[in-house]
Every structure is written in C-alpha cells, then in structure tokens.
Amino acid sequence: MKIRYVVAIAFLLLFANVNAQADCILGVGVTNDSIISDIFQLNEMQREKLESFSGEIKYRNDVLSNELENVKNRHPQSSVKELQQLADEYKSVMDSMGRVQKMIDKRMLALFNSKQYDLYLSLCKNASRSPYIVVPAVYTDSISSENR
C-alpha cells in the first residue's frame, strides 16, 4: 500500500508542469478546423494548409501514441525503479507530442496576416497564456490600395 502511495506521488510530481504561464497553443489538429477557420477568417490557401497540417499532426500523434502503447506493454513495472524508467520514457514521448503541436501551430501562425496574428495575441493575453512569436505573412490582397 505504501509503495503505491509513493509511486502515485512520484507520477504527480513528474508530470506536474510548473510554468508561470503556459504556451498559447492554436490547437491545429486538436481543435476543429472550422472553428479555427471561422475565428481567424482564414483565406482559401490558409484553410488548405490548416487541413494539411491537421492531417500531419494526427498522423504524427498516432505514431507517438503507438509508441506509448509499446512502452507500456514492453516495460516491466514490478519495482519503483522500473516504474520510474517507465515514467521517464512516457514523459519523453509526451514531450515529443508537445513539440510536434508547437511546430505545427507555429507553421500555421506564420501563415496568418497581421490582423489574424493580432487577434491570436489578444486571445492569448485574455487567456493569460504565452503566445508563440512568429512573423505574420504579408498578402497582396490584404494591402490597401494606398500602400501600393
């Protein structure tokens, strides 16, 4: 009984993320594409890229989920040391999933124009999240005729 308590506490401490402010994920592949498209009023090219990025992240996460399942099934779990090794391997795969999400979100954000990116920054601020910093794209259809 005591070992279960120690293991439970170890898992909680291991997976607790103590950031002052969490990243402001866009959620490509997690959030429904139509919601992202509607909120940020994406143009046709951006919608196509969003769909492509969503497919990519779902594929990558499926591969990583299979890896998690394999780690769980192959790893012995009879001692605290073995459980710690399992937790370390599990955390490594989960960190990979987080890195993939960040990479895909940044790719999508780089396609935003300045108004879309400003909306993203505003939403992140309201949610007390740290936004990803990217340089918004400049589209010829978004430049006013005065600036041409």
Coordinates of N, CA and C in Angstrom, one line a residue:
M1 N 0.8 -1.2 0.0 CA 0.0 0.0 0.0 C 0.9 1.2 0.0
K2 N 1.9 1.2 0.8 CA 2.8 2.4 0.9 C 3.5 2.7 -0.4
I3 N 3.9 1.6 -1.1 CA 4.6 1.8 -2.4 C 3.7 2.4 -3.4
R4 N 2.5 2.1 -3.4 CA 1.5 2.7 -4.3 C 1.4 4.2 -4.1
Y5 N 1.4 4.5 -2.8 CA 1.3 6.0 -2.5 C 2.5 6.7 -3.0
V6 N 3.7 6.1 -2.7 CA 4.9 6.7 -3.2 C 5.0 6.9 -4.7
V7 N 4.5 5.8 -5.4 CA 4.5 5.8 -6.9 C 3.5 6.9 -7.4
A8 N 2.4 7.0 -6.8 CA 1.4 8.0 -7.2 C 1.9 9.4 -7.0
I9 N 2.6 9.6 -5.9 CA 3.2 11.0 -5.7 C 4.3 11.2 -6.7
A10 N 5.1 10.2 -7.0 CA 6.2 10.4 -7.9 C 5.6 10.8 -9.3
F11 N 4.6 10.1 -9.7 CA 4.0 10.4 -11.0 C 3.4 11.8 -11.0
L12 N 2.7 12.2 -10.0 CA 2.2 13.6 -9.9 C 3.3 14.6 -10.0
L13 N 4.4 14.4 -9.3 CA 5.5 15.4 -9.3 C 6.2 15.4 -10.7
L14 N 6.3 14.2 -11.2 CA 7.0 14.1 -12.5 C 6.2 14.8 -13.6
F15 N 4.9 14.6 -13.6 CA 4.1 15.2 -14.7 C 3.5 16.6 -14.4
A16 N 3.7 17.1 -13.2 CA 3.3 18.4 -12.9 C 4.1 19.4 -13.7
N17 N 3.5 20.3 -14.4 CA 4.2 21.3 -15.1 C 4.0 22.7 -14.4
V18 N 5.1 23.1 -13.9 CA 5.1 24.3 -13.1 C 5.6 25.5 -13.9
N19 N 4.9 25.9 -14.9 CA 5.2 27.1 -15.7 C 4.5 28.3 -15.1
A20 N 5.1 29.5 -15.2 CA 4.4 30.7 -14.8 C 3.3 31.0 -15.7
Q21 N 3.5 30.7 -17.0 CA 2.4 30.9 -18.0 C 2.6 29.8 -19.0
A22 N 1.5 29.2 -19.3 CA 1.5 28.1 -20.3 C 1.5 28.7 -21.7
D23 N 2.0 27.8 -22.6 CA 2.0 28.3 -24.0 C 0.6 28.4 -24.5
C24 N 0.4 29.3 -25.4 CA -0.9 29.6 -26.0 C -1.0 28.8 -27.3
I25 N -1.4 27.6 -27.2 CA -1.5 26.7 -28.4 C -2.7 27.2 -29.3
L26 N -2.5 27.0 -30.6 CA -3.5 27.3 -31.5 C -4.4 26.1 -31.6
G27 N -3.8 24.9 -31.4 CA -4.6 23.7 -31.4 C -4.9 23.0 -32.7
V28 N -4.0 23.2 -33.7 CA -4.2 22.6 -35.0 C -4.2 21.1 -34.8
G29 N -5.2 20.4 -35.4 CA -5.3 19.0 -35.2 C -6.1 18.6 -34.0
V30 N -6.2 19.5 -33.0 CA -6.9 19.2 -31.8 C -8.3 19.9 -31.8
T31 N -8.3 21.2 -32.2 CA -9.5 22.0 -32.3 C -10.0 21.8 -33.7
N32 N -11.3 21.7 -33.8 CA -12.0 21.5 -35.1 C -11.5 22.6 -36.1
D33 N -11.1 22.2 -37.3 CA -10.5 23.1 -38.3 C -11.5 24.3 -38.6
S34 N -12.8 24.0 -38.7 CA -13.8 25.0 -39.0 C -13.8 26.1 -37.9
I35 N -13.6 25.7 -36.7 CA -13.6 26.7 -35.6 C -12.4 27.7 -35.8
I36 N -11.2 27.1 -36.0 CA -10.0 28.0 -36.3 C -10.3 28.8 -37.5
S37 N -10.8 28.2 -38.6 CA -11.0 29.0 -39.8 C -12.0 30.1 -39.6
D38 N -13.1 29.9 -38.9 CA -14.1 30.9 -38.6 C -13.6 32.0 -37.7
I39 N -12.9 31.6 -36.6 CA -12.4 32.7 -35.7 C -11.4 33.6 -36.4
F40 N -10.5 33.0 -37.1 CA -9.4 33.8 -37.7 C -9.7 34.2 -39.2
Q41 N -10.9 33.9 -39.7 CA -11.3 34.2 -41.0 C -10.2 33.9 -42.1
L42 N -9.9 32.6 -42.1 CA -8.8 32.2 -43.0 C -9.2 32.3 -44.4
N43 N -8.2 32.6 -45.3 CA -8.5 32.6 -46.7 C -8.4 31.1 -47.2
E44 N -8.6 30.9 -48.5 CA -8.6 29.6 -49.1 C -7.3 28.8 -48.9
M45 N -6.2 29.5 -49.2 CA -4.9 28.9 -49.1 C -4.6 28.5 -47.6
Q46 N -5.0 29.4 -46.7 CA -4.8 29.1 -45.3 C -5.6 27.9 -44.8
R47 N -6.9 27.8 -45.3 CA -7.7 26.7 -45.0 C -7.1 25.4 -45.5
E48 N -6.6 25.4 -46.7 CA -6.0 24.2 -47.3 C -4.8 23.8 -46.4
K49 N -4.0 24.7 -46.0 CA -2.8 24.4 -45.2 C -3.2 23.9 -43.8
L50 N -4.2 24.5 -43.3 CA -4.8 24.1 -42.0 C -5.2 22.6 -42.1
E51 N -5.9 22.3 -43.1 CA -6.3 20.9 -43.3 C -5.1 19.9 -43.4
S52 N -4.1 20.4 -44.2 CA -2.9 19.6 -44.3 C -2.2 19.4 -43.0
F53 N -2.0 20.5 -42.3 CA -1.3 20.5 -41.0 C -2.1 19.6 -40.0
S54 N -3.4 19.7 -40.0 CA -4.2 18.8 -39.1 C -4.0 17.3 -39.4
G55 N -3.9 17.0 -40.7 CA -3.7 15.6 -41.1 C -2.3 15.2 -40.6
E56 N -1.3 16.1 -40.8 CA 0.1 15.8 -40.4 C 0.2 15.5 -38.9
I57 N -0.4 16.4 -38.1 CA -0.3 16.2 -36.6 C -1.0 15.0 -36.2
K58 N -2.2 14.7 -36.8 CA -2.9 13.5 -36.4 C -2.1 12.2 -36.7
Y59 N -1.4 12.2 -37.9 CA -0.6 11.1 -38.2 C 0.6 11.0 -37.2
R60 N 1.3 12.1 -37.0 CA 2.4 12.0 -36.1 C 2.0 11.6 -34.7
N61 N 0.9 12.1 -34.2 CA 0.4 11.7 -32.9 C 0.0 10.3 -32.8
D62 N -0.6 9.7 -33.9 CA -0.9 8.3 -33.9 C 0.4 7.5 -33.8
V63 N 1.4 7.9 -34.5 CA 2.7 7.1 -34.4 C 3.2 7.2 -32.9
L64 N 3.1 8.4 -32.3 CA 3.6 8.6 -30.9 C 2.7 7.8 -30.0
S65 N 1.4 7.8 -30.2 CA 0.5 7.0 -29.3 C 0.8 5.5 -29.4
N66 N 1.1 5.0 -30.6 CA 1.5 3.6 -30.7 C 2.8 3.4 -29.9
E67 N 3.7 4.4 -30.0 CA 5.0 4.2 -29.2 C 4.7 4.2 -27.7
L68 N 3.8 5.0 -27.2 CA 3.4 5.0 -25.8 C 2.8 3.6 -25.4
E69 N 2.0 3.1 -26.3 CA 1.4 1.8 -26.0 C 2.5 0.7 -25.9
N70 N 3.4 0.8 -26.9 CA 4.5 -0.2 -26.9 C 5.4 0.0 -25.6
V71 N 5.6 1.2 -25.2 CA 6.4 1.4 -24.0 C 5.7 0.8 -22.8
K72 N 4.4 1.0 -22.7 CA 3.6 0.5 -21.6 C 3.6 -1.1 -21.6
N73 N 3.4 -1.6 -22.8 CA 3.3 -3.1 -22.9 C 4.7 -3.8 -22.7
R74 N 5.8 -3.2 -23.1 CA 7.0 -3.9 -23.1 C 7.8 -3.6 -21.8
H75 N 7.4 -2.6 -21.0 CA 8.3 -2.3 -19.9 C 7.8 -3.0 -18.6
P76 N 8.8 -3.6 -17.9 CA 8.4 -4.2 -16.6 C 8.0 -3.1 -15.6
Q77 N 7.1 -3.5 -14.7 CA 6.6 -2.5 -13.7 C 6.5 -3.1 -12.3
S78 N 7.5 -3.9 -11.9 CA 7.4 -4.5 -10.7 C 8.2 -3.8 -9.5
S79 N 9.0 -2.8 -9.8 CA 9.7 -2.1 -8.8 C 9.6 -0.6 -9.0
V80 N 9.9 0.1 -8.0 CA 9.9 1.6 -8.1 C 10.8 2.1 -9.2
K81 N 12.0 1.5 -9.3 CA 13.0 1.9 -10.3 C 12.4 1.6 -11.7
E82 N 11.8 0.5 -11.9 CA 11.2 0.2 -13.2 C 10.1 1.1 -13.5
L83 N 9.3 1.5 -12.5 CA 8.2 2.5 -12.7 C 8.7 3.8 -13.1
Q84 N 9.8 4.2 -12.4 CA 10.5 5.5 -12.7 C 11.0 5.5 -14.2
Q85 N 11.6 4.4 -14.6 CA 12.0 4.3 -16.0 C 10.9 4.4 -17.0
L86 N 9.8 3.7 -16.6 CA 8.6 3.8 -17.5 C 8.1 5.2 -17.5
A87 N 8.0 5.9 -16.4 CA 7.6 7.3 -16.4 C 8.5 8.2 -17.2
D88 N 9.8 8.0 -17.1 CA 10.7 8.8 -17.9 C 10.5 8.6 -19.4
E89 N 10.3 7.3 -19.8 CA 10.0 7.0 -21.3 C 8.7 7.6 -21.7
Y90 N 7.7 7.5 -20.8 CA 6.4 8.1 -21.1 C 6.5 9.6 -21.3
K91 N 7.2 10.2 -20.4 CA 7.3 11.7 -20.4 C 8.1 12.1 -21.7
S92 N 9.0 11.3 -22.1 CA 9.8 11.6 -23.3 C 8.9 11.7 -24.5
V93 N 8.0 10.7 -24.6 CA 7.1 10.6 -25.8 C 6.0 11.7 -25.7
M94 N 5.6 12.0 -24.5 CA 4.6 13.1 -24.3 C 5.2 14.5 -24.7
D95 N 6.5 14.6 -24.3 CA 7.2 15.9 -24.7 C 7.3 16.0 -26.2
S96 N 7.5 14.8 -26.9 CA 7.6 14.8 -28.3 C 6.3 15.3 -28.9
M97 N 5.2 14.8 -28.3 CA 3.8 15.3 -28.8 C 3.7 16.8 -28.6
G98 N 4.2 17.3 -27.5 CA 4.1 18.7 -27.3 C 4.9 19.5 -28.3
R99 N 6.1 19.0 -28.6 CA 7.0 19.7 -29.6 C 6.4 19.6 -31.0
V100 N 5.7 18.5 -31.4 CA 5.0 18.5 -32.7 C 3.9 19.5 -32.7
Q101 N 3.1 19.6 -31.6 CA 2.0 20.5 -31.6 C 2.5 22.0 -31.8
K102 N 3.6 22.3 -31.1 CA 4.2 23.6 -31.1 C 4.7 23.9 -32.5
M103 N 5.4 22.9 -33.2 CA 5.9 23.1 -34.5 C 4.8 23.4 -35.5
I104 N 3.7 22.6 -35.5 CA 2.6 22.7 -36.4 C 1.9 24.0 -36.2
D105 N 1.6 24.4 -34.9 CA 1.0 25.6 -34.6 C 1.8 26.8 -35.1
K106 N 3.1 26.8 -34.9 CA 3.9 27.9 -35.4 C 3.9 28.0 -37.0
R107 N 3.9 26.8 -37.6 CA 3.8 26.8 -39.1 C 2.5 27.5 -39.5
M108 N 1.4 27.2 -38.8 CA 0.1 27.8 -39.2 C 0.1 29.3 -38.9
L109 N 0.6 29.7 -37.7 CA 0.6 31.1 -37.3 C 1.5 31.9 -38.3
A110 N 2.5 31.3 -38.9 CA 3.3 32.0 -39.8 C 2.6 32.4 -41.1
L111 N 1.5 31.7 -41.3 CA 0.6 32.0 -42.5 C -0.4 33.0 -42.2
F112 N -0.6 33.4 -40.9 CA -1.5 34.5 -40.6 C -1.1 35.8 -41.1
N113 N -2.0 36.7 -41.5 CA -1.7 38.1 -41.8 C -1.6 38.8 -40.4
S114 N -1.2 40.1 -40.5 CA -1.0 40.8 -39.2 C -2.3 40.9 -38.4
K115 N -3.4 41.1 -39.0 CA -4.7 41.2 -38.2 C -5.0 39.9 -37.6
Q116 N -4.9 38.8 -38.3 CA -5.1 37.5 -37.7 C -4.2 37.2 -36.5
Y117 N -2.9 37.6 -36.7 CA -1.9 37.3 -35.7 C -2.2 38.2 -34.5
D118 N -2.6 39.5 -34.7 CA -3.0 40.4 -33.6 C -4.2 39.8 -32.8
L119 N -5.1 39.2 -33.5 CA -6.3 38.5 -32.8 C -5.7 37.4 -32.0
Y120 N -4.8 36.6 -32.5 CA -4.2 35.5 -31.7 C -3.5 36.0 -30.5
L121 N -2.8 37.1 -30.6 CA -2.1 37.7 -29.5 C -3.1 38.2 -28.4
S122 N -4.2 38.8 -28.9 CA -5.2 39.3 -28.0 C -5.9 38.1 -27.2
L123 N -6.2 37.1 -27.9 CA -6.8 35.9 -27.3 C -5.9 35.3 -26.2
C124 N -4.6 35.2 -26.6 CA -3.6 34.7 -25.7 C -3.5 35.5 -24.4
K125 N -3.5 36.8 -24.6 CA -3.4 37.8 -23.5 C -4.6 37.6 -22.6
N126 N -5.8 37.5 -23.1 CA -7.0 37.3 -22.4 C -7.0 36.0 -21.6
A127 N -6.4 35.0 -22.1 CA -6.3 33.7 -21.5 C -5.1 33.6 -20.6
S128 N -4.3 34.6 -20.5 CA -3.1 34.6 -19.6 C -2.1 33.5 -20.1
R129 N -2.0 33.4 -21.4 CA -1.1 32.4 -22.0 C 0.1 33.1 -22.7
S130 N 1.2 32.5 -22.9 CA 2.3 33.0 -23.6 C 2.2 32.6 -25.1
P131 N 2.1 33.6 -26.0 CA 1.9 33.4 -27.4 C 3.2 32.9 -28.0
Y132 N 3.1 32.2 -29.1 CA 4.2 31.8 -29.9 C 4.6 33.1 -30.8
I133 N 5.8 33.4 -30.9 CA 6.2 34.6 -31.6 C 6.6 34.1 -33.0
V134 N 5.9 34.7 -34.0 CA 6.2 34.4 -35.4 C 6.1 35.7 -36.2
V135 N 6.6 35.8 -37.4 CA 6.4 36.9 -38.2 C 5.2 36.7 -39.1
P136 N 4.1 37.5 -39.0 CA 3.0 37.2 -39.8 C 3.3 37.4 -41.3
A137 N 2.6 36.7 -42.2 CA 2.7 36.8 -43.6 C 2.1 38.1 -44.1
V138 N 2.6 38.6 -45.3 CA 2.0 39.8 -45.9 C 1.4 39.3 -47.2
Y139 N 0.1 39.5 -47.4 CA -0.6 39.1 -48.6 C -0.9 40.3 -49.4
T140 N -0.8 40.2 -50.7 CA -1.1 41.3 -51.6 C -2.5 41.7 -51.5
D141 N -3.4 40.8 -51.3 CA -4.8 41.1 -51.2 C -5.2 41.8 -49.9
S142 N -4.2 41.8 -48.9 CA -4.5 42.5 -47.6 C -3.9 43.9 -47.5
I143 N -3.2 44.3 -48.6 CA -2.5 45.6 -48.6 C -3.5 46.6 -49.2
S144 N -3.8 47.7 -48.5 CA -4.7 48.7 -49.1 C -4.1 49.3 -50.3
S145 N -5.0 49.8 -51.2 CA -4.6 50.4 -52.4 C -3.7 51.6 -52.2
E146 N -3.8 52.3 -51.1 CA -3.0 53.5 -50.7 C -1.5 53.1 -50.6
N147 N -1.2 51.9 -50.1 CA 0.2 51.5 -49.9 C 0.8 50.8 -51.1
R148 N 0.1 50.7 -52.2 CA 0.7 50.1 -53.4 C 1.6 51.0 -54.2

